[in-house]
Each structure stands twice: as C-alpha cells, then as structure tokens.
Amino acid sequence: MDTTPIRFEKAVFTLPLLFGSAMNHHGISKIQKHAEVKFNFKLPIDSYYGAPWGCLWNGGRPLVPHHDAVINDHTITYLESIDAHKYVTCTNYMAGNYLDDPVSNKIMELLSDGDGVIITDERLHTYIKKTYPKLKTKSSIVKVTKDQPNKRTVDYYNQLLDLYDYVVLHPDDNNELDVISQLNDLSRVEVLIDERCTRNCPVRDLHYDLNAQHNVPVKDQDANILDQEEELFGKLCPREKSIMQKNGKWKLDILVNTIDEIGDLYELGIHRFKTSGRGSPIHEIHAVNRFLDVAIEDEQIRNTLEYFT
C-alpha cells in the first residue's frame, strides 16, 4: 500500500480482551494477521487489559469465568500468545486488603517487562512498585472517580502523573481541552473513548463500589452496599433515561466520543486511547469494532477486517 489506512498515525489503543473469550482472542489474531498479510500494515494495538477469574484485586465488572482461577501451563501459553503488552485490571479499591492473594500475585509474576497494572488502591500501588518493579503502573478511572468524584483539577492529574507511568482521564473530562492542555506529559495520558456511563453520572461511585464487592470473598462483602444494587439499576442509574435534543429526538447522553472529538484530543497531543467492553463476549466484539471504526480510516479495509469479529 502506498498510503496508510490508519486514521491517526501516532495513536495506539488498548482493548478489553485480556482473559476474555477465546473466540474473540482468536478473532483479533485473525484480524491482525489479515491486516499484515493482505494490507501490509500492523494494527495500532499497544495492549490488552483485563483480569483472570478469581483475581481479588479485580475491581471491574464481575467476570464470566472464561479461565480457571488456577494458574497453569495453559495460562502461560495463553499469555505468551498475545502480541501486545498486557495490563491486568487491579482496580478494586479494597485490593490492599488482599495483597497476599495467590491468583493476583501469580499473574504479576507471569507478566513481562513493558506489561503493567491498572490500579485504584494506593496500598496496592506501593506493593506493586516494591514487589514487581519491572511492571508499569496506570491509575484507573475508578481511582479518579473515588478520589475526585465531582471535579478533577490540573494539579490533581499532574500529581498522578508524578506517581504513575500512565493516567486515565475521568470520562467526564475528555472534552475539557483547557484542563488537558495544561497536563505535564500528554504522552502518558490515556482516554476511554466509548464509556457506556452517562455524563456527570450521580451514582458512578456506587456502581464501582458494587463491582468491587462482587469481586471479593462473600464473607468480606458489605451488605449495606449490596442492598443498594436493586435501587441503583431500578431507580438511580440514569442510563435508562433519555434527554430531549433540540431537533425533538431523544437520546441518551452517554460518553462516547465522536471522531472529531478524538481528533481534537489527538491534535492536542494525546495518542493513547482505550475502548470499553469487559464482562461478556458481545461487549468485547463491540470494543473491537469501535477500535476499528476509530483507527481505520479506509472504509473498504475496515469493513473487510470487521468481517472477522
């Protein structure tokens, strides 16, 4: 090919396929191979993120057990087959209570230089830096939400950049270009481009609390938090609500960035982007398709690659 089909040439992406479904793992491998053999370019995938079943440090959506909690030779082979960096999602704000968790620690031991950990709990951050110094650290959206649920400042983000190798913006801040432009090192800032939560969600923190509770042993779960689950999804969560636009049509004000908005971030100097989709194979497919929609500008090539999802 004389020209690249890539939309943003310096951009790299992280996808939610680590410890996901085998079907989608094989699917993205086919897409990568086809892009290289048929179209002579490499997909701009920097890393995959996720957590294994049974990992108490995990704080994301409760996982479907695609993999056993026991780390074995299959796990090692699987990790070695991944042609990208691997980031384990250790975003449980209670992870510091389980620093000796065998599954979590074993996965850390299997990671390579350049791989990393996505973190919420500062106790875990200290432990990782001391025990697994070769690993990169990335502050999570859960962390910035729990630290600063309503508004984040330039100083706050710059403090995170001093502590972590990478920092993920709160999705509500993706369009705050004035704030973003003042951050110290935009090459280490990552943006989630398809958050499925609503803008200024008033119960985001509670949602993260519930995810965390479902990932710890039953004996340690907080009944006061779990008792709010039905009310959260039945009454409080605004995701089921719509807003009226000026053209008279209804829409949900979710935090999915447009190509133009992503372009603004790219021109500002942010080149690290993330798609959401942990939790089920269908969500993983949506994440891959979203990645292709944003990363591949050539429509014919994009449609051909999407055939494999």
Tab-separated table of C-alpha atoms in Angstrom:
chain	number	residue	atom	x	y	z
A	1	MET	CA	0.000	0.000	0.000
A	2	ASP	CA	1.247	3.476	-0.900
A	3	THR	CA	-0.685	5.180	1.875
A	4	THR	CA	-1.599	4.086	5.366
A	5	PRO	CA	-5.248	3.265	6.129
A	6	ILE	CA	-4.695	4.418	9.717
A	7	ARG	CA	-6.703	7.490	10.733
A	8	PHE	CA	-4.396	8.767	13.480
A	9	GLU	CA	-0.883	7.621	12.623
A	10	LYS	CA	0.675	8.052	16.077
A	11	ALA	CA	-2.301	6.738	18.066
A	12	VAL	CA	-2.210	3.439	19.953
A	13	PHE	CA	-5.098	1.569	21.535
A	14	THR	CA	-5.772	-0.768	24.446
A	15	LEU	CA	-8.611	-3.291	24.141
A	16	PRO	CA	-10.533	-5.250	26.838
A	17	LEU	CA	-9.621	-8.738	25.634
A	18	LEU	CA	-7.123	-9.957	28.248
A	19	PHE	CA	-8.572	-13.085	29.903
A	20	GLY	CA	-11.665	-12.643	27.764
A	21	SER	CA	-13.371	-15.144	25.491
A	22	ALA	CA	-11.239	-17.497	23.421
A	23	MET	CA	-13.420	-16.732	20.401
A	24	ASN	CA	-12.545	-13.045	20.450
A	25	HIS	CA	-8.887	-13.746	21.241
A	26	HIS	CA	-8.679	-15.838	18.074
A	27	GLY	CA	-10.754	-13.271	16.193
A	28	ILE	CA	-8.421	-10.354	16.888
A	29	SER	CA	-5.465	-12.582	15.973
A	30	LYS	CA	-7.079	-13.242	12.575
A	31	ILE	CA	-7.709	-9.515	12.093
A	32	GLN	CA	-4.083	-8.708	12.907
A	33	LYS	CA	-2.766	-11.378	10.540
A	34	HIS	CA	-5.088	-10.294	7.727
A	35	ALA	CA	-4.081	-6.631	8.116
A	36	GLU	CA	-0.403	-7.557	7.817
A	37	VAL	CA	-0.676	-10.129	5.020
A	38	LYS	CA	-3.426	-8.581	2.901
A	39	PHE	CA	-2.946	-4.868	3.506
A	40	ASN	CA	0.676	-4.651	4.700
A	41	PHE	CA	0.167	-2.717	7.927
A	42	LYS	CA	0.127	-3.517	11.634
A	43	LEU	CA	-2.894	-2.683	13.744
A	44	PRO	CA	-2.081	0.047	16.316
A	45	ILE	CA	-2.857	-2.140	19.349
A	46	ASP	CA	-0.480	-1.320	22.186
A	47	SER	CA	-2.031	-3.559	24.843
A	48	TYR	CA	-4.908	-5.679	26.073
A	49	TYR	CA	-6.386	-5.287	29.541
A	50	GLY	CA	-8.441	-7.487	31.858
A	51	ALA	CA	-8.125	-9.771	34.872
A	52	PRO	CA	-8.303	-13.534	35.408
A	53	TRP	CA	-11.190	-15.230	37.136
A	54	GLY	CA	-10.521	-15.381	40.867
A	55	CYS	CA	-8.285	-12.296	40.978
A	56	LEU	CA	-9.292	-10.471	44.175
A	57	TRP	CA	-7.577	-7.295	43.017
A	58	ASN	CA	-10.005	-7.028	40.107
A	59	GLY	CA	-12.490	-4.213	40.558
A	60	GLY	CA	-14.217	-4.107	37.186
A	61	ARG	CA	-17.418	-5.787	36.134
A	62	PRO	CA	-17.694	-9.246	37.719
A	63	LEU	CA	-16.118	-11.663	35.279
A	64	VAL	CA	-17.541	-14.543	33.331
A	65	PRO	CA	-15.188	-17.470	34.159
A	66	HIS	CA	-13.583	-17.993	30.731
A	67	HIS	CA	-10.423	-19.143	32.542
A	68	ASP	CA	-9.910	-21.147	35.717
A	69	ALA	CA	-8.769	-19.410	38.896
A	70	VAL	CA	-5.874	-21.862	38.988
A	71	ILE	CA	-2.893	-20.509	37.051
A	72	ASN	CA	-1.436	-23.349	34.985
A	73	ASP	CA	0.539	-24.142	31.828
A	74	HIS	CA	-2.452	-23.135	29.712
A	75	THR	CA	-2.353	-19.666	31.262
A	76	ILE	CA	1.342	-19.305	30.469
A	77	THR	CA	0.811	-20.407	26.862
A	78	TYR	CA	-2.108	-18.019	26.535
A	79	LEU	CA	-0.110	-15.036	27.818
A	80	GLU	CA	2.822	-15.873	25.563
A	81	SER	CA	0.497	-15.940	22.536
A	82	ILE	CA	-0.504	-12.298	22.968
A	83	ASP	CA	1.342	-9.992	20.583
A	84	ALA	CA	0.942	-6.847	22.678
A	85	HIS	CA	1.523	-5.547	26.172
A	86	LYS	CA	-0.733	-6.907	28.904
A	87	TYR	CA	-2.338	-4.761	31.611
A	88	VAL	CA	-4.063	-6.532	34.491
A	89	THR	CA	-7.082	-4.643	35.789
A	90	CYS	CA	-6.497	-4.434	39.546
A	91	THR	CA	-8.973	-1.632	40.165
A	92	ASN	CA	-10.651	-2.911	43.325
A	93	TYR	CA	-10.443	-0.106	45.904
A	94	MET	CA	-10.137	-2.842	48.567
A	95	ALA	CA	-7.198	-4.594	46.875
A	96	GLY	CA	-4.885	-3.504	49.690
A	97	ASN	CA	-6.762	-5.896	51.985
A	98	TYR	CA	-5.686	-8.847	49.812
A	99	LEU	CA	-2.050	-8.173	48.939
A	100	ASP	CA	-1.260	-11.863	49.522
A	101	ASP	CA	-3.919	-13.093	47.063
A	102	PRO	CA	-2.215	-16.018	45.250
A	103	VAL	CA	-4.012	-15.621	41.900
A	104	SER	CA	-3.241	-11.908	41.651
A	105	ASN	CA	0.398	-12.360	42.628
A	106	LYS	CA	0.927	-15.285	40.273
A	107	ILE	CA	-0.304	-13.239	37.327
A	108	MET	CA	2.099	-10.447	38.278
A	109	GLU	CA	4.950	-12.953	38.188
A	110	LEU	CA	3.976	-14.061	34.679
A	111	LEU	CA	3.952	-10.568	33.208
A	112	SER	CA	6.908	-9.288	31.201
A	113	ASP	CA	8.830	-6.036	31.007
A	114	GLY	CA	6.562	-3.410	29.486
A	115	ASP	CA	3.402	-5.045	30.868
A	116	GLY	CA	1.560	-3.368	33.700
A	117	VAL	CA	-1.190	-2.996	36.270
A	118	ILE	CA	-4.217	-0.694	36.366
A	119	ILE	CA	-4.657	0.484	39.958
A	120	THR	CA	-7.107	2.214	42.303
A	121	ASP	CA	-5.854	1.436	45.824
A	122	GLU	CA	-2.655	3.294	46.819
A	123	ARG	CA	-1.712	0.377	49.084
A	124	LEU	CA	-1.615	-1.860	46.024
A	125	HIS	CA	0.363	0.775	44.097
A	126	THR	CA	3.033	0.806	46.824
A	127	TYR	CA	3.097	-3.006	46.890
A	128	ILE	CA	3.437	-3.320	43.105
A	129	LYS	CA	6.244	-0.763	42.914
A	130	LYS	CA	8.146	-2.636	45.630
A	131	THR	CA	7.409	-6.243	44.723
A	132	TYR	CA	7.178	-6.069	40.918
A	133	PRO	CA	9.270	-3.040	39.937
A	134	LYS	CA	9.541	-4.110	36.288
A	135	LEU	CA	5.800	-3.526	35.778
A	136	LYS	CA	4.254	-0.280	34.570
A	137	THR	CA	1.506	1.317	36.676
A	138	LYS	CA	-1.603	3.043	35.383
A	139	SER	CA	-4.078	4.971	37.546
A	140	SER	CA	-7.644	3.891	36.826
A	141	ILE	CA	-10.901	5.692	36.124
A	142	VAL	CA	-12.179	4.134	39.337
A	143	LYS	CA	-9.353	5.849	41.205
A	144	VAL	CA	-10.018	9.325	39.855
A	145	THR	CA	-13.742	8.833	40.462
A	146	LYS	CA	-13.263	7.852	44.087
A	147	ASP	CA	-10.583	10.498	44.707
A	148	GLN	CA	-12.407	13.351	42.974
A	149	PRO	CA	-15.992	12.288	42.145
A	150	ASN	CA	-17.246	15.721	41.073
A	151	LYS	CA	-14.396	17.680	39.515
A	152	ARG	CA	-10.728	16.996	38.759
A	153	THR	CA	-8.119	19.738	38.553
A	154	VAL	CA	-4.911	20.192	36.589
A	155	ASP	CA	-2.924	19.870	39.816
A	156	TYR	CA	-4.657	16.603	40.699
A	157	TYR	CA	-3.869	14.987	37.334
A	158	ASN	CA	-0.286	16.232	37.426
A	159	GLN	CA	0.151	14.701	40.872
A	160	LEU	CA	-0.994	11.359	39.432
A	161	LEU	CA	1.479	11.746	36.571
A	162	ASP	CA	4.235	12.144	39.151
A	163	LEU	CA	3.251	8.824	40.770
A	164	TYR	CA	2.117	6.629	37.876
A	165	ASP	CA	3.570	5.710	34.497
A	166	TYR	CA	0.193	6.363	32.858
A	167	VAL	CA	-3.007	8.127	33.873
A	168	VAL	CA	-6.517	7.514	32.507
A	169	LEU	CA	-8.734	10.587	32.410
A	170	HIS	CA	-12.153	10.597	34.007
A	171	PRO	CA	-14.528	10.261	31.002
A	172	ASP	CA	-16.356	13.452	32.006
A	173	ASP	CA	-13.064	15.273	31.342
A	174	ASN	CA	-12.474	14.011	27.804
A	175	ASN	CA	-13.695	17.272	26.296
A	176	GLU	CA	-12.125	19.573	28.897
A	177	LEU	CA	-9.424	20.654	26.468
A	178	ASP	CA	-8.317	23.605	28.576
A	179	VAL	CA	-7.577	21.301	31.519
A	180	ILE	CA	-5.970	18.638	29.335
A	181	SER	CA	-3.683	21.128	27.595
A	182	GLN	CA	-2.138	22.038	30.963
A	183	LEU	CA	-1.155	18.491	31.924
A	184	ASN	CA	2.582	17.904	32.187
A	185	ASP	CA	3.035	14.943	29.873
A	186	LEU	CA	0.224	14.130	27.463
A	187	SER	CA	2.183	11.170	26.071
A	188	ARG	CA	1.328	9.335	29.315
A	189	VAL	CA	-2.367	10.273	29.389
A	190	GLU	CA	-4.959	7.753	28.185
A	191	VAL	CA	-8.574	8.404	27.181
A	192	LEU	CA	-11.512	5.977	27.259
A	193	ILE	CA	-13.386	6.846	24.059
A	194	ASP	CA	-16.604	4.847	24.481
A	195	GLU	CA	-17.676	4.991	28.119
A	196	ARG	CA	-21.129	3.462	28.471
A	197	CYS	CA	-21.961	5.553	31.529
A	198	THR	CA	-23.805	8.853	31.284
A	199	ARG	CA	-22.219	12.272	31.593
A	200	ASN	CA	-21.990	13.540	35.202
A	201	CYS	CA	-23.493	10.289	36.495
A	202	PRO	CA	-24.504	10.844	40.149
A	203	VAL	CA	-24.177	7.150	41.077
A	204	ARG	CA	-20.964	6.196	39.279
A	205	ASP	CA	-19.150	5.759	42.584
A	206	LEU	CA	-21.847	3.412	43.917
A	207	HIS	CA	-21.656	1.374	40.723
A	208	TYR	CA	-17.895	0.922	41.207
A	209	ASP	CA	-18.475	0.008	44.860
A	210	LEU	CA	-20.861	-2.765	43.824
A	211	ASN	CA	-18.408	-4.115	41.229
A	212	ALA	CA	-15.703	-4.234	43.879
A	213	GLN	CA	-17.940	-6.004	46.386
A	214	HIS	CA	-18.839	-8.722	43.889
A	215	ASN	CA	-15.141	-9.460	43.341
A	216	VAL	CA	-14.170	-10.117	46.972
A	217	PRO	CA	-14.993	-13.153	49.150
A	218	VAL	CA	-18.602	-13.346	50.289
A	219	LYS	CA	-17.557	-13.185	53.947
A	220	ASP	CA	-15.979	-9.768	53.333
A	221	GLN	CA	-18.803	-8.221	51.336
A	222	ASP	CA	-20.567	-5.149	52.693
A	223	ALA	CA	-24.300	-5.841	52.925
A	224	ASN	CA	-25.090	-2.119	53.147
A	225	ILE	CA	-23.604	-1.608	49.680
A	226	LEU	CA	-25.052	-4.768	48.141
A	227	ASP	CA	-28.534	-3.866	49.410
A	228	GLN	CA	-28.454	-0.796	47.147
A	229	GLU	CA	-27.958	-2.799	43.942
A	230	GLU	CA	-31.627	-3.185	43.033
A	231	GLU	CA	-32.322	0.503	43.661
A	232	LEU	CA	-29.237	1.506	41.678
A	233	PHE	CA	-30.336	-0.206	38.490
A	234	GLY	CA	-34.069	0.164	39.030
A	235	LYS	CA	-34.292	3.815	40.060
A	236	LEU	CA	-30.998	5.664	40.378
A	237	CYS	CA	-28.953	4.816	37.296
A	238	PRO	CA	-29.590	7.446	34.604
A	239	ARG	CA	-28.530	5.092	31.827
A	240	GLU	CA	-32.175	4.143	31.276
A	241	LYS	CA	-33.192	7.757	30.928
A	242	SER	CA	-33.098	9.909	27.808
A	243	ILE	CA	-32.716	13.586	27.078
A	244	MET	CA	-34.604	15.674	24.516
A	245	GLN	CA	-32.437	17.222	21.811
A	246	LYS	CA	-33.171	20.489	20.019
A	247	ASN	CA	-34.322	18.559	16.953
A	248	GLY	CA	-37.029	16.890	19.022
A	249	LYS	CA	-35.370	13.489	19.105
A	250	TRP	CA	-34.497	11.585	22.250
A	251	LYS	CA	-31.026	10.338	23.058
A	252	LEU	CA	-29.035	9.007	25.979
A	253	ASP	CA	-26.234	11.369	26.963
A	254	ILE	CA	-23.548	8.698	27.109
A	255	LEU	CA	-19.840	9.442	26.986
A	256	VAL	CA	-18.984	8.036	23.562
A	257	ASN	CA	-16.588	10.395	21.849
A	258	THR	CA	-17.044	11.302	18.185
A	259	ILE	CA	-14.257	11.022	15.621
A	260	ASP	CA	-13.950	14.824	15.650
A	261	GLU	CA	-13.604	14.884	19.455
A	262	ILE	CA	-10.961	12.171	19.322
A	263	GLY	CA	-9.239	14.193	16.607
A	264	ASP	CA	-9.160	17.241	18.886
A	265	LEU	CA	-7.513	15.164	21.618
A	266	TYR	CA	-5.041	13.731	19.137
A	267	GLU	CA	-4.047	17.169	17.852
A	268	LEU	CA	-3.590	18.296	21.442
A	269	GLY	CA	-1.037	15.527	21.953
A	270	ILE	CA	-2.993	12.576	23.405
A	271	HIS	CA	-2.157	9.437	21.459
A	272	ARG	CA	-3.269	6.693	23.861
A	273	PHE	CA	-6.889	5.542	23.573
A	274	LYS	CA	-8.952	2.836	25.226
A	275	THR	CA	-12.175	1.037	24.353
A	276	SER	CA	-14.530	-0.450	26.941
A	277	GLY	CA	-16.146	-3.863	26.901
A	278	ARG	CA	-15.117	-6.173	29.729
A	279	GLY	CA	-17.686	-8.602	31.029
A	280	SER	CA	-19.086	-10.559	28.087
A	281	PRO	CA	-18.084	-11.714	24.586
A	282	ILE	CA	-20.617	-9.419	22.898
A	283	HIS	CA	-19.183	-6.391	24.710
A	284	GLU	CA	-15.713	-7.445	23.590
A	285	ILE	CA	-16.893	-7.535	19.981
A	286	HIS	CA	-18.323	-4.035	20.325
A	287	ALA	CA	-14.947	-2.891	21.689
A	288	VAL	CA	-13.064	-4.361	18.718
A	289	ASN	CA	-15.490	-2.821	16.228
A	290	ARG	CA	-15.241	0.547	17.956
A	291	PHE	CA	-11.469	0.313	17.745
A	292	LEU	CA	-11.627	-0.460	14.021
A	293	ASP	CA	-14.119	2.361	13.398
A	294	VAL	CA	-11.788	4.889	15.023
A	295	ALA	CA	-8.395	3.535	13.997
A	296	ILE	CA	-9.017	2.557	10.350
A	297	GLU	CA	-9.981	5.419	8.042
A	298	ASP	CA	-10.207	3.386	4.835
A	299	GLU	CA	-13.802	2.110	4.740
A	300	GLN	CA	-13.173	-0.875	2.478
A	301	ILE	CA	-10.288	-2.135	4.604
A	302	ARG	CA	-12.232	-1.510	7.812
A	303	ASN	CA	-15.254	-3.454	6.540
A	304	THR	CA	-13.012	-6.332	5.465
A	305	LEU	CA	-11.335	-6.552	8.869
A	306	GLU	CA	-14.671	-6.315	10.722
A	307	TYR	CA	-15.734	-9.489	8.909
A	308	PHE	CA	-13.566	-11.465	11.334
A	309	THR	CA	-15.228	-10.144	14.529
